[in-house]
Amino acid sequence: MLSTTPFHAEFDSNSQEFFLAGVIRPHSVDEIAASIFMLREAIDDVRGVLYINLKRLVQMNNTAFQAFARVVLDSCRTRTDLRFVVVTSSVVGWTERMFKHLSSIDPRVTVEVYDSGFYPGQSFVEDTGFIPILRTQTKMTWRHERTILSRHGMRPGIVMADICCGIGDFAMLVKKEFQPTRIVALDHSMVSLAYAREMATSFDIADIEYTYGDACEMLLEDNQFDLVTCRHSLQIFNRPDVLLKELFRICKPGGRVYITNEKNSHCLGEPHSQSIQWTYNEVAKLFSHFEMDVELGPKSRRYLADAGFDDILIESFMVTNLDGDPQDFADVIAAWENVYAGEMAVKRGDSSEFIERFRQGFRDHIFAALHPKGYAGWPIWAASGRKPS
Amino acid sequence: MHTVSDKSAEVAFKPLLRFEMDMATFLSDWQHCDQLSTFMARMISHNRADPIRHSNFFSFALNELLEVSFRGGSPQGLIDCTVYRRDATERVRLSFTCPAEQQEFYREAVSRTHQKDAIARYLNAISMDQTPNREVILLDLAINFDARVHLEKRTPASITLVVDLPLEGSIC
C-alpha cells in the first residue's frame, strides 16, 4: 500500500549520541527490544551526558515512546552522574511536546529543539528585508533558466520538489510555465514560507505544497520526485554533500536533481574591472569564513558524481545588466553590499578601511551596470544529474 | 462525560474521507494502523497550509486511535472511520466493535481527559508504566495535541470515539 520508512537505531560512542530515525510503531515492546537494549548499553557506556538524537524521527507510537522514556527515567534513578539531552526537530513538533514531559519528571532530562541553527550562515539569508531582492534575483535568473530547464528534466506533468524554495517564487514560475502535476516546495524559514503562501494566494495558485523543513533531514519519503530542484543553496550549506544526499534520496530512480550555484569571484564589470574583481574575490573569502562556498558552481559536476548521479549535465549562464532593466541588476548589487559589507564583514571583525574598499567594488559594479556603455555580469552554473535506475 | 449532541456544530463539520472495514480483517495485521493512518493523513492534508507536516501530525493522532481500536476491538462487525473538517480542526469519528464490559472503561477514560488532574495522571503513567494503556493514549492526544475527546451515545457492542484535532493552527 504505502512504503514505510524503515526504523533505524544507532549509537555513536564518540559523540555519546543515540540516534532514532524513521517510523517506530511497534505492536509490543518486544519488537523494539534490540533498540531498547542498545539504549541501555549506550547508557552504560557514556559518562556525563547522553544525547538522544530524534532529528530524523518521522513517527513513534506511544508504545515505543513509553518504552524508551522508561529506560531514560529508570537510568536517572540509578545513574545520578548522568544527564540526558533529547535533540528534537522543530519540523516534527510533537516530539518536543512529548519528550518535554520527561523534563517535568526529572530535570536531568532536557530537550533541545534543532531549528534556527540548521546551518552557520542562516541568519544572513533569512532577513525579511532581503525578500524584495530575492524576488528580483529570481526574475533575473528565470529569463535564463526557463530556456534551459527542459534540458535538465523539467516537463509538463511531472512530480517535482523545490528544496530550499525560499519565498517560493521559482515554484510559482515553474507552475505557470511547465504545469507539473505536483510541486512540493520546502524551506527552513517560516517567514519566507508565509510570504510564499501569501503570494500564491494572491496569484490564485492553490496547489503548491509549501512545507517547513530542514533540507538535510526531510520528512519526504524516498524515491518520490521526477525532478528535484535546489537553487543557490548548496553553496550556503556548510555540508553540501549531506544536502545532496537528501536530494538523491527523494528523487525517483531515473529522475533528475537540478542545482544552481555561483562562483562569486567571477562576477565582473566594465569599467572599474579591477576594483570589482578584488571585491568579489573577497566575497568568496568572506563566505568561506562563515563555512559557505560561493565558489561552488563549477564544482557541481564533482559533487553530483560523488553523490552517485550519472548522465551529469552542466552549463553556465551570465545574468547581465543588459537582460532587462539595468536598475534591477543595480538593486541586487546594492542589497549584496548591505549584507556582505554592512553585516557579514562587520561580524567577521573587519577594519573600517577594509570595509570601505570592499564597498567600493560593489559601487563600481553598480556604476558599470547603470553606465550607458557599461557591462556587468553575474555568472551562474546550472547542473543536473540522473539518479540511476 | 461529554457527548456530541450539538447538531448545528455537527452539521458544520464537513466529511472528507471515510473507510469501513471488517473488524476481523482490520485485526488480522497490526500494520493496518500505520498504513491506514499514513494514507488517510496524506489524503486529507493535501490542501492544508503545510501538507507534509499536517500529514505527519494527523497520522500520529489517527494511528494512536486506530491502535486503541486494534487493542480493544472485537473481531465481529465493522470498524468505521470518518474524518471531517471545520476551519482549523479535523474531527475523527471512529466506531469499532468491542466487548460490552469495556464500554464503561472508555467512558471513564474519555472523562479523565477533561479533568484537571489529566496532566498529573499522564506524567504518572509515563514515569511508572512499561507500556501505555488506552487511557494514556487518550490523555496524550488531549495534552500533546490539544485534542477534545468525546464519546457518542451508547450503542450495543460498539464504541464511537469523536476526537477533534486543532492541528492547523499549531503547525504553521
Coordinates of C-alpha atoms in Angstrom, one line a residue, chain B residues 11-94:
Chain B
V11 CA -23.5 20.0 10.5
A12 CA -20.7 22.5 10.3
F13 CA -18.1 19.7 10.1
K14 CA -17.8 18.6 6.5
P15 CA -16.9 15.0 5.8
L16 CA -13.6 14.5 3.9
L17 CA -12.8 10.8 3.9
R18 CA -14.2 7.6 5.3
F19 CA -13.1 4.0 5.5
E20 CA -15.1 1.0 6.6
M21 CA -13.6 -2.4 7.1
D22 CA -14.5 -5.8 8.7
M23 CA -13.0 -5.8 12.2
A24 CA -11.7 -9.3 11.6
T25 CA -9.8 -8.1 8.6
F26 CA -8.6 -5.0 10.4
L27 CA -7.4 -7.1 13.4
S28 CA -5.5 -9.5 11.1
D29 CA -2.5 -7.2 10.7
W30 CA -1.0 -4.6 13.1
Q31 CA 0.4 -2.7 10.1
H32 CA -3.1 -1.7 9.1
C33 CA -2.9 1.0 11.8
D34 CA 0.2 2.5 10.3
Q35 CA -0.9 2.1 6.7
L36 CA -4.4 3.5 7.1
S37 CA -3.3 6.4 9.2
T38 CA -0.5 7.3 6.8
F39 CA -2.8 7.1 3.8
M40 CA -5.7 9.0 5.3
A41 CA -3.4 11.7 6.7
R42 CA -1.8 12.3 3.3
M43 CA -5.2 12.4 1.6
I44 CA -6.8 14.9 3.9
S45 CA -3.8 17.1 4.4
H46 CA -3.2 18.0 0.8
N47 CA -4.9 21.4 1.0
R48 CA -3.7 22.4 4.4
A49 CA -1.1 25.2 4.6
D50 CA 1.8 22.8 5.2
P51 CA 0.5 19.4 3.9
I52 CA 3.6 17.4 4.8
R53 CA 3.8 18.4 8.4
H54 CA 0.0 18.4 8.8
S55 CA 0.0 14.9 7.5
N56 CA 2.7 13.9 9.9
F57 CA 0.8 15.3 12.9
F58 CA -2.5 13.9 11.8
S59 CA -1.0 10.5 11.1
F60 CA 0.4 10.3 14.6
A61 CA -3.0 11.0 16.2
L62 CA -5.0 8.8 13.9
N63 CA -2.6 5.9 14.3
E64 CA -2.9 6.1 18.1
L65 CA -6.7 5.9 17.8
L66 CA -6.5 3.0 15.4
E67 CA -4.1 1.3 17.8
V68 CA -6.7 1.8 20.6
S69 CA -9.3 0.1 18.4
F70 CA -6.9 -2.7 17.5
R71 CA -6.0 -3.5 21.1
G72 CA -9.6 -3.2 22.4
G73 CA -11.7 -4.3 19.5
S74 CA -13.7 -7.5 18.8
P75 CA -13.4 -9.4 15.6
Q76 CA -17.1 -9.1 14.8
G77 CA -18.7 -6.3 12.9
L78 CA -17.1 -3.3 11.4
I79 CA -14.6 -0.5 12.1
D80 CA -15.8 2.7 10.6
C81 CA -13.6 5.8 10.5
T82 CA -14.7 9.2 9.1
V83 CA -12.6 12.4 9.0
Y84 CA -14.4 15.7 9.0
R85 CA -13.1 19.3 8.8
R86 CA -14.3 22.6 10.1
D87 CA -11.9 25.5 9.8
A88 CA -8.6 24.6 11.5
T89 CA -9.9 21.5 13.1
E90 CA -10.1 17.9 11.9
R91 CA -12.6 15.6 13.5
V92 CA -12.1 11.9 13.6
R93 CA -15.2 9.8 14.3
L94 CA -14.1 6.2 14.9

